[in-house]
Tab-separated table of N, CA, C and O in Angstrom:
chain	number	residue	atom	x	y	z
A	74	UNK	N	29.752	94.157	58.896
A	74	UNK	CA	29.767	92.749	59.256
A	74	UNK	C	29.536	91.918	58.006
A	74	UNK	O	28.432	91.948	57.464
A	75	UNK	N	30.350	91.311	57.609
A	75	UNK	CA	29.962	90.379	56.488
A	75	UNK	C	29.795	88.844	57.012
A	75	UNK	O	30.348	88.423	58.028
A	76	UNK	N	28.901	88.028	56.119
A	76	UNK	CA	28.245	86.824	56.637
A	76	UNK	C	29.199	85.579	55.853
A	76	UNK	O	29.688	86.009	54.809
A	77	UNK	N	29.484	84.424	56.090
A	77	UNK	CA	30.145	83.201	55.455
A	77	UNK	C	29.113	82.135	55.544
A	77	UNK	O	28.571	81.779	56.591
A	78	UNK	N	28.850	81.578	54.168
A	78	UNK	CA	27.964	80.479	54.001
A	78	UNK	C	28.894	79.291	53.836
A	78	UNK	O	29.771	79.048	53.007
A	79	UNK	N	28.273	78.410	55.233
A	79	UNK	CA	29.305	77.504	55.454
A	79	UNK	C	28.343	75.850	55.282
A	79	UNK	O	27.434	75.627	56.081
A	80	UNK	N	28.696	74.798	54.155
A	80	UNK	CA	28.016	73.480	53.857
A	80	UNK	C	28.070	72.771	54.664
A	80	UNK	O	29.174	72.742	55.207
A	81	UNK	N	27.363	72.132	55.040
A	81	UNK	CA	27.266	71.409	56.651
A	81	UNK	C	26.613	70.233	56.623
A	81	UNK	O	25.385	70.195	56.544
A	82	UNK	N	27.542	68.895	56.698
A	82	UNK	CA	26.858	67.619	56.269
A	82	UNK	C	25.458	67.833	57.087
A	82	UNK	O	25.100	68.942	57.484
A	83	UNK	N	24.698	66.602	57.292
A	83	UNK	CA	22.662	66.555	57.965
A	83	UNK	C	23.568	66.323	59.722
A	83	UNK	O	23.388	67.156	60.610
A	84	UNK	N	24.455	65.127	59.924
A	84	UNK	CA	24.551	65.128	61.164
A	84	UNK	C	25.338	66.437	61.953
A	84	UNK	O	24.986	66.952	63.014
A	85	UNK	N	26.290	66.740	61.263
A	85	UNK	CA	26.944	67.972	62.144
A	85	UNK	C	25.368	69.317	62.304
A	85	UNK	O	25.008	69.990	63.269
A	86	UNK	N	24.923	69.233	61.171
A	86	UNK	CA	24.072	70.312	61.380
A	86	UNK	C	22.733	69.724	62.936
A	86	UNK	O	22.346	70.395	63.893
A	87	UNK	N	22.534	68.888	62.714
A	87	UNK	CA	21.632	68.009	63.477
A	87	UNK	C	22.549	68.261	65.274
A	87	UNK	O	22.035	68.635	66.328
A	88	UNK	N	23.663	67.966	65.055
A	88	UNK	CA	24.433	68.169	66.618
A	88	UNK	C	24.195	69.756	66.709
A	88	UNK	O	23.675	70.158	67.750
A	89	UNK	N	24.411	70.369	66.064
A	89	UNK	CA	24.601	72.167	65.957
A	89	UNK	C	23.138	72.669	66.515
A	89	UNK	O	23.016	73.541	67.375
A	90	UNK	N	22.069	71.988	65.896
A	90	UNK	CA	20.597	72.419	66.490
A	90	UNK	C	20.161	71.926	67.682
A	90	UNK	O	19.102	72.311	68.176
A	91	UNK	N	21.189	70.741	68.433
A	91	UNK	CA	20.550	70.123	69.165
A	91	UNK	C	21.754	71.012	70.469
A	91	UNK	O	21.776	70.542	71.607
A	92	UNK	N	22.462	71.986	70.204
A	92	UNK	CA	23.319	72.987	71.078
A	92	UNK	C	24.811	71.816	71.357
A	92	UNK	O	25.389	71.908	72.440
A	93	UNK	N	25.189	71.040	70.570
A	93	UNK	CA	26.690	69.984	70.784
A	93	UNK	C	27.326	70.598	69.992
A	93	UNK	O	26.869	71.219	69.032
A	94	UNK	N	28.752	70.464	70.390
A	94	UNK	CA	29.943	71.041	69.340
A	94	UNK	C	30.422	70.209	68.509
A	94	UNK	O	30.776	69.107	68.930
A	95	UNK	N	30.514	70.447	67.500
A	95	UNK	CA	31.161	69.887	66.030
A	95	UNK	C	32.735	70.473	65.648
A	95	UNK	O	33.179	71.483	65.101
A	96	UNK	N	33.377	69.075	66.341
A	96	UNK	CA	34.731	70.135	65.897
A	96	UNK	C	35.026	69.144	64.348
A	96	UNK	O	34.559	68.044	64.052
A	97	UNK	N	35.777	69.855	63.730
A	97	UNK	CA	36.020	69.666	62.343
A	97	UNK	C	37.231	70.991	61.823
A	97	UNK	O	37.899	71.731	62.545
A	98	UNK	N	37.185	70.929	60.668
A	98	UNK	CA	37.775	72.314	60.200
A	98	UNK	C	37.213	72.741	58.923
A	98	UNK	O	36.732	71.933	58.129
A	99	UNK	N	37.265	73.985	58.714
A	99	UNK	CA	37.009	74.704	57.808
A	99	UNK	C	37.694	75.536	56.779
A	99	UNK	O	38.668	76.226	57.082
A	100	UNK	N	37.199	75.486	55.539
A	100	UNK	CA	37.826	75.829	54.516
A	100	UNK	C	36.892	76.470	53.699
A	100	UNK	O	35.664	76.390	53.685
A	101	UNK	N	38.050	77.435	52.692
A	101	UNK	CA	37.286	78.019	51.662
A	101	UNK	C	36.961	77.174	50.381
A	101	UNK	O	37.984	77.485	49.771
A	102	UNK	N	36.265	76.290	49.469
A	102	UNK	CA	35.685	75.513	48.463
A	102	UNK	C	35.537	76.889	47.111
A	102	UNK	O	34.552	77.556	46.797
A	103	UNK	N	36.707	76.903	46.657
A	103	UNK	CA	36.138	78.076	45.442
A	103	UNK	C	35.251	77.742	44.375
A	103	UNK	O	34.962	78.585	43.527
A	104	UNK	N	34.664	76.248	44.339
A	104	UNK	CA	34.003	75.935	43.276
A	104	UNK	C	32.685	75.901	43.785
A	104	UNK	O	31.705	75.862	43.040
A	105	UNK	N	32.602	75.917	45.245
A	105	UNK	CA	31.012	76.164	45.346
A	105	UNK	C	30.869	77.682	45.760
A	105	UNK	O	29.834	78.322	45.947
A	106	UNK	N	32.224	78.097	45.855
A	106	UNK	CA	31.897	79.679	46.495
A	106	UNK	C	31.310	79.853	47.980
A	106	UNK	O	30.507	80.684	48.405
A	107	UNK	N	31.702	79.228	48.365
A	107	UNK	CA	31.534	78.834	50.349
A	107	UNK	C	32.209	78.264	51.015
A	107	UNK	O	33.177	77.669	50.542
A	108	UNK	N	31.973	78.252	52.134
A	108	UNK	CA	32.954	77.666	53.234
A	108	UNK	C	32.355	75.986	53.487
A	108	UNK	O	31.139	75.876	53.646
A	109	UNK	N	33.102	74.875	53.515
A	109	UNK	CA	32.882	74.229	53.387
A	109	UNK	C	33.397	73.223	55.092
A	109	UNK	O	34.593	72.981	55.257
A	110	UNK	N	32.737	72.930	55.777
A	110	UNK	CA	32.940	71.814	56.946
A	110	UNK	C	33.356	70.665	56.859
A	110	UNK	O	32.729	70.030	56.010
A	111	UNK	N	34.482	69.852	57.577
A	111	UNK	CA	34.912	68.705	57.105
A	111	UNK	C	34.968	68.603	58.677
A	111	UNK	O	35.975	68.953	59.293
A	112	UNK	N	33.719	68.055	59.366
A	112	UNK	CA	33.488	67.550	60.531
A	112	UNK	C	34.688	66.453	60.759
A	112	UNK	O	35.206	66.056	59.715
A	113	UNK	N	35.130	65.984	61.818
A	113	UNK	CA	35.783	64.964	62.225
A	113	UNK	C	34.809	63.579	62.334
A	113	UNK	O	33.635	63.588	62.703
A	114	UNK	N	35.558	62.435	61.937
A	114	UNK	CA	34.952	61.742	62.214
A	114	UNK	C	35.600	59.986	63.046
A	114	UNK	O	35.931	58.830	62.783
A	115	UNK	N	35.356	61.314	64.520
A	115	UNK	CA	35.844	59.939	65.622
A	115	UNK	C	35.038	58.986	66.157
A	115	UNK	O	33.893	59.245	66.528
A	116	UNK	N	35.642	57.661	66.248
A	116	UNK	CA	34.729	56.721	67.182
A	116	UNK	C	35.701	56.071	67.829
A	116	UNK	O	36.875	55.726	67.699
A	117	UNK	N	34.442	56.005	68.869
A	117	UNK	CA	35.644	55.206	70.027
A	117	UNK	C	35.675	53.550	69.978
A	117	UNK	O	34.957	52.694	69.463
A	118	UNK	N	36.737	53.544	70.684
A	118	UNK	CA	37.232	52.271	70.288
A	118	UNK	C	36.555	51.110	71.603
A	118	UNK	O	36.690	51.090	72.826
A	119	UNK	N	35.909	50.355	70.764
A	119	UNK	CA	35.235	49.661	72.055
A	119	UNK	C	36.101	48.370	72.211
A	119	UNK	O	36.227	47.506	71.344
A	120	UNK	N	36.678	48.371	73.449
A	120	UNK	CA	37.689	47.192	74.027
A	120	UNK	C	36.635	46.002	74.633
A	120	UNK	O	35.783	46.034	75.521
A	121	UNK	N	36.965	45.266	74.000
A	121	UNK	CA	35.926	43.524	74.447
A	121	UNK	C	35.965	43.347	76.353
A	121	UNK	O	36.929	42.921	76.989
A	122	UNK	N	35.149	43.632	76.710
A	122	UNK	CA	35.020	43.266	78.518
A	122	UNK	C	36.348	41.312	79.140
A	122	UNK	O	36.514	40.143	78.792
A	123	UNK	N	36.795	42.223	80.074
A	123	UNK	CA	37.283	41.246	80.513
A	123	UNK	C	36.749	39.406	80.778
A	123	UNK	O	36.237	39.399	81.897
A	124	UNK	N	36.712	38.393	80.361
A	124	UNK	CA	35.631	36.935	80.712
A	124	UNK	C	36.603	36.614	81.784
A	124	UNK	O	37.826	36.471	81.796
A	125	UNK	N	35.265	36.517	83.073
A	125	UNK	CA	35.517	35.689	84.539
A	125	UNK	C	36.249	34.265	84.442
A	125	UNK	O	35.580	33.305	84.059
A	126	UNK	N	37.414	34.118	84.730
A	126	UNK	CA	37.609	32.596	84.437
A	126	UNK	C	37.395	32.167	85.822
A	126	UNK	O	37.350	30.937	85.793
A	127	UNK	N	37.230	32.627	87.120
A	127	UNK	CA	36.657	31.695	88.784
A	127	UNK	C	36.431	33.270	89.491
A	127	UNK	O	37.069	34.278	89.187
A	128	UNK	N	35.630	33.195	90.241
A	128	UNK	CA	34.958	33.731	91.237
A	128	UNK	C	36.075	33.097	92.674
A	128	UNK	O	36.365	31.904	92.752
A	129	UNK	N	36.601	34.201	93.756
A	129	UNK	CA	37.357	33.453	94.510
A	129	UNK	C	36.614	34.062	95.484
A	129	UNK	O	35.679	34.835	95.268
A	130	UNK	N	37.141	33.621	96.862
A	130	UNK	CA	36.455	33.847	97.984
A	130	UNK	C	37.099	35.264	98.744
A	130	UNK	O	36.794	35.572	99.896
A	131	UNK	N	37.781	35.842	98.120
A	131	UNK	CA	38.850	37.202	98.734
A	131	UNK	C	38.565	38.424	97.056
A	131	UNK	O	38.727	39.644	97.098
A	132	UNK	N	38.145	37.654	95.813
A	132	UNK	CA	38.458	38.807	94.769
A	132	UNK	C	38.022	37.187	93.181
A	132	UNK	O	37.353	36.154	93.198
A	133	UNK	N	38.846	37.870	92.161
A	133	UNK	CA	38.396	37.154	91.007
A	133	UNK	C	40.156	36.990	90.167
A	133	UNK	O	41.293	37.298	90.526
A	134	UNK	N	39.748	36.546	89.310
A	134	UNK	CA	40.795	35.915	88.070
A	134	UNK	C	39.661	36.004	86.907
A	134	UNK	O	38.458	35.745	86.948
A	135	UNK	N	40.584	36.515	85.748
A	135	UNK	CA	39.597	37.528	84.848
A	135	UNK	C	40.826	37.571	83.825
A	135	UNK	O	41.964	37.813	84.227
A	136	UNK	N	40.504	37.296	82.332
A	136	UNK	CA	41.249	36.873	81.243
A	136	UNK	C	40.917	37.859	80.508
A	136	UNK	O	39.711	38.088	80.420
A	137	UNK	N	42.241	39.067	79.481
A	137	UNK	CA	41.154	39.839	78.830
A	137	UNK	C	42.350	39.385	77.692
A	137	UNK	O	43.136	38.443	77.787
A	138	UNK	N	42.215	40.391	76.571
A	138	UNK	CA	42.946	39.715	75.333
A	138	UNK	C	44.156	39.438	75.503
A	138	UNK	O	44.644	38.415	75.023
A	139	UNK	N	44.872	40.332	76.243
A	139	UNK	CA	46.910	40.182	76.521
A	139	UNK	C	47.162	40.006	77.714
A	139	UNK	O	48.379	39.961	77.891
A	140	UNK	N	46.433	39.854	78.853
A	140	UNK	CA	46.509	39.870	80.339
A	140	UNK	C	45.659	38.647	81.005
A	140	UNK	O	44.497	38.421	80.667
A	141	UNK	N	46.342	37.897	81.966
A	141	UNK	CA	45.453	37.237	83.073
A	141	UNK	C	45.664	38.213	84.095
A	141	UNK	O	46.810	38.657	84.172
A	142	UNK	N	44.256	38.923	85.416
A	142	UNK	CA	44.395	39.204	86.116
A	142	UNK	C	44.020	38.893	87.013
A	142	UNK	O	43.085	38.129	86.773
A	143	UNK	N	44.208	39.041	88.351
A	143	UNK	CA	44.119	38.309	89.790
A	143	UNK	C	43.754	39.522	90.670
A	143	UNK	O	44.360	40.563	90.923
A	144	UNK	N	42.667	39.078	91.014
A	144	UNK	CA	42.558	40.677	92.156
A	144	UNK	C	42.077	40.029	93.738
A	144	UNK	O	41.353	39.060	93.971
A	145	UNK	N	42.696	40.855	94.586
A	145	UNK	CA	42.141	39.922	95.883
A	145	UNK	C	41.742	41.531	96.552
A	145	UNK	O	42.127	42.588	96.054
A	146	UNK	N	41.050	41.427	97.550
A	146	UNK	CA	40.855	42.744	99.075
A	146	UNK	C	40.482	41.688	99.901
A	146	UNK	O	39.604	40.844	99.721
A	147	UNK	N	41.292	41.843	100.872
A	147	UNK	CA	40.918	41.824	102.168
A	147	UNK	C	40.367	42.545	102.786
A	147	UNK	O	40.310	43.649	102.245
A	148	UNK	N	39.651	42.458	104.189
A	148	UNK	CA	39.595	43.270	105.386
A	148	UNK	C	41.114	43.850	105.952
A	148	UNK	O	42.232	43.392	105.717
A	149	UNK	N	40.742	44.966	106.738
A	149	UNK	CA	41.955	45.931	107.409
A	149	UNK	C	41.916	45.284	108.485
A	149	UNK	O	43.073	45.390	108.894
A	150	UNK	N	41.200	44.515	109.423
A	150	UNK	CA	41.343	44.163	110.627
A	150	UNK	C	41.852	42.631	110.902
A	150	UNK	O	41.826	42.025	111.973
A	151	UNK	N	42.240	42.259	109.852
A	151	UNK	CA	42.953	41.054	110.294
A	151	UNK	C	44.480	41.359	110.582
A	151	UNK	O	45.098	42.372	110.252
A	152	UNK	N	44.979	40.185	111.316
A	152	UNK	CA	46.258	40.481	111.617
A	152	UNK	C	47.166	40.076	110.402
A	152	UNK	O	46.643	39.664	109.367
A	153	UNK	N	48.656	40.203	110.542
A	153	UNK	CA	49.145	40.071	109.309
A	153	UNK	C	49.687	38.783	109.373
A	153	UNK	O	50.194	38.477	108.294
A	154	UNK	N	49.777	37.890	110.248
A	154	UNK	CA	49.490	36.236	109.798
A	154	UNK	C	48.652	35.694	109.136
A	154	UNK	O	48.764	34.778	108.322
A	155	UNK	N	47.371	36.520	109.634
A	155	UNK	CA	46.126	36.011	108.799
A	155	UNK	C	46.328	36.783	107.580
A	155	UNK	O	46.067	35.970	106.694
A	156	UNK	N	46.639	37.874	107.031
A	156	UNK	CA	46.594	38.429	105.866
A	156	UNK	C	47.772	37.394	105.005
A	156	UNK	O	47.454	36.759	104.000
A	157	UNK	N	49.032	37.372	105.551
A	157	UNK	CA	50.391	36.040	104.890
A	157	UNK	C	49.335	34.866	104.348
A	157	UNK	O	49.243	34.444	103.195
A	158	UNK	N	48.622	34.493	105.432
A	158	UNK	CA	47.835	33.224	105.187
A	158	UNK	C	46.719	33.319	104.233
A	158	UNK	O	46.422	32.465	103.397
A	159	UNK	N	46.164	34.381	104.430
A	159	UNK	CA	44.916	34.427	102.946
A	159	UNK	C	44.926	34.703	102.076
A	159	UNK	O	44.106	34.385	101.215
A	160	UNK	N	46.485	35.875	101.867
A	160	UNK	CA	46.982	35.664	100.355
A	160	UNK	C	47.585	34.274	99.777
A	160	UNK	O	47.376	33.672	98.724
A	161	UNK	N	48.242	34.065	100.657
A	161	UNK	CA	48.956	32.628	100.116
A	161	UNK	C	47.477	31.436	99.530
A	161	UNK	O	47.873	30.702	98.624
A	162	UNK	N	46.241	31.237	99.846
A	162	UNK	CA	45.163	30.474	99.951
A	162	UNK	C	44.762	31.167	99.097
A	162	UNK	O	44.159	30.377	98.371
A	163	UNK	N	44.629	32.682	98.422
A	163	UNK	CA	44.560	33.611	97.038
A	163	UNK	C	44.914	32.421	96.265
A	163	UNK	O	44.543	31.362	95.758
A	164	UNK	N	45.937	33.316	96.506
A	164	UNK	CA	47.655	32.393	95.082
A	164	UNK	C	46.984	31.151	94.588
A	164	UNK	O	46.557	30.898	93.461
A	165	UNK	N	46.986	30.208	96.022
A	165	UNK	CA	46.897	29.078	95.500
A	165	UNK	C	45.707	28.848	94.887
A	165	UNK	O	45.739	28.009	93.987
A	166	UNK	N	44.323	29.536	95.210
A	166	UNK	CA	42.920	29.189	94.410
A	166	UNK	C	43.036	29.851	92.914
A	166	UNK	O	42.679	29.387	91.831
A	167	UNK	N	43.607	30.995	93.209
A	167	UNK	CA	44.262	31.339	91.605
A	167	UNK	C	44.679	30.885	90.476
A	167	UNK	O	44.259	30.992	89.323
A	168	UNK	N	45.938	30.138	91.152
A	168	UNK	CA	46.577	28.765	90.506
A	168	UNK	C	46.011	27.641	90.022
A	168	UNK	O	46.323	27.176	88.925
A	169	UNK	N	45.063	27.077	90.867
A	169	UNK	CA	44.270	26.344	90.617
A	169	UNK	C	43.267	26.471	89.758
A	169	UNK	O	42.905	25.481	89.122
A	170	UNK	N	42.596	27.795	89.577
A	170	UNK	CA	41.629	28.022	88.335
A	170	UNK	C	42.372	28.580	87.496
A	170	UNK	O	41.634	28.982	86.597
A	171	UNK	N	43.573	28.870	87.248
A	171	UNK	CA	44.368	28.815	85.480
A	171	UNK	C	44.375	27.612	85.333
A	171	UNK	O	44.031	27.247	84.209
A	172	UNK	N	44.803	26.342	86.488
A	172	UNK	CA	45.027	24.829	85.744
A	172	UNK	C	43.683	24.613	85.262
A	172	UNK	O	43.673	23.719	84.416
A	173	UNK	N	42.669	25.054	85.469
A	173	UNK	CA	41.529	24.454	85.436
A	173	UNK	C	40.882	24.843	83.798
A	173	UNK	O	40.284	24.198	82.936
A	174	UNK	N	41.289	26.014	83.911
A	174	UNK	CA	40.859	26.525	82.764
A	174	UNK	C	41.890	26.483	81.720
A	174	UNK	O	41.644	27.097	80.681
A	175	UNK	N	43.096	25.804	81.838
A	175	UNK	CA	43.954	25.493	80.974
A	175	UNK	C	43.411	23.875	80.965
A	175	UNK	O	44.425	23.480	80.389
A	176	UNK	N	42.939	23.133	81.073
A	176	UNK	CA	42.602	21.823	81.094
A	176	UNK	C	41.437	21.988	80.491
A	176	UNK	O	41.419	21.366	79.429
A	177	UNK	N	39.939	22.859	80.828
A	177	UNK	CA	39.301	22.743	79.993
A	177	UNK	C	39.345	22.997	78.630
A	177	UNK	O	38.546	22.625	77.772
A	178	UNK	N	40.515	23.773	78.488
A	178	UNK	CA	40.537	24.500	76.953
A	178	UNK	C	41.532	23.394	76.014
A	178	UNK	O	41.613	23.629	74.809
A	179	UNK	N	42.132	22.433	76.470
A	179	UNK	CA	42.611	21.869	75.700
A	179	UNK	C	41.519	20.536	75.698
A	179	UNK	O	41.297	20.135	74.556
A	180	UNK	N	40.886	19.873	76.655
A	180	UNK	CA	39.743	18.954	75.734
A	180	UNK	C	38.626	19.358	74.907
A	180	UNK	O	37.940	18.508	74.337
């Protein structure tokens, strides 16, 4: 059985003692005469949270960097006049808080 002495930056070694995997890759370094670790080094990408532009009475309207979105739920037990009718009263409160918030943003 022969042994490989492998250089190991403080944090990969620090994940390694604490039982987490360190993926990276490994190589032979002929000038130190060891195997040498070149841990990866990923981070995730943190996406900015959607800002509430109105609170509606069925769901919300919600602005994120490239998207306006509109979300409504209803109940299952209404009939589907009343469902025609409370999306349409959606729409329109919808509509109404983009004008709103397109009006505040230009004074």
């Amino acid at each position: 059985m022969k042994y490989i002495t492998i250089a190991i930056d403080e944090k990969s070694y620090a994940r390694m003692v604490a039982g987490l995997r360190v993926e990276g890759s490994v190589g032979f370094d002929p000038n130190k005469g060891m195997g040498d670790l070149n841990a990866y080094n990923r981070k995730k990408s943190v996406r900015p949270k959607d800002r509430l532009v109105k609170k509606l009475a069925w769901g919300w309207v919600k602005e994120s960097l490239k998207q306006l979105k509109v979300f409504a739920s209803f109940p299952k037990d209404l009939s589907l006049a009343e469902l025609i009718e409370l999306l349409n009263e959606h729409a329109r409160s919808a509509k109404d808080a983009l004008i709103e918030r397109e009006i505040i943003e230009r004074v």
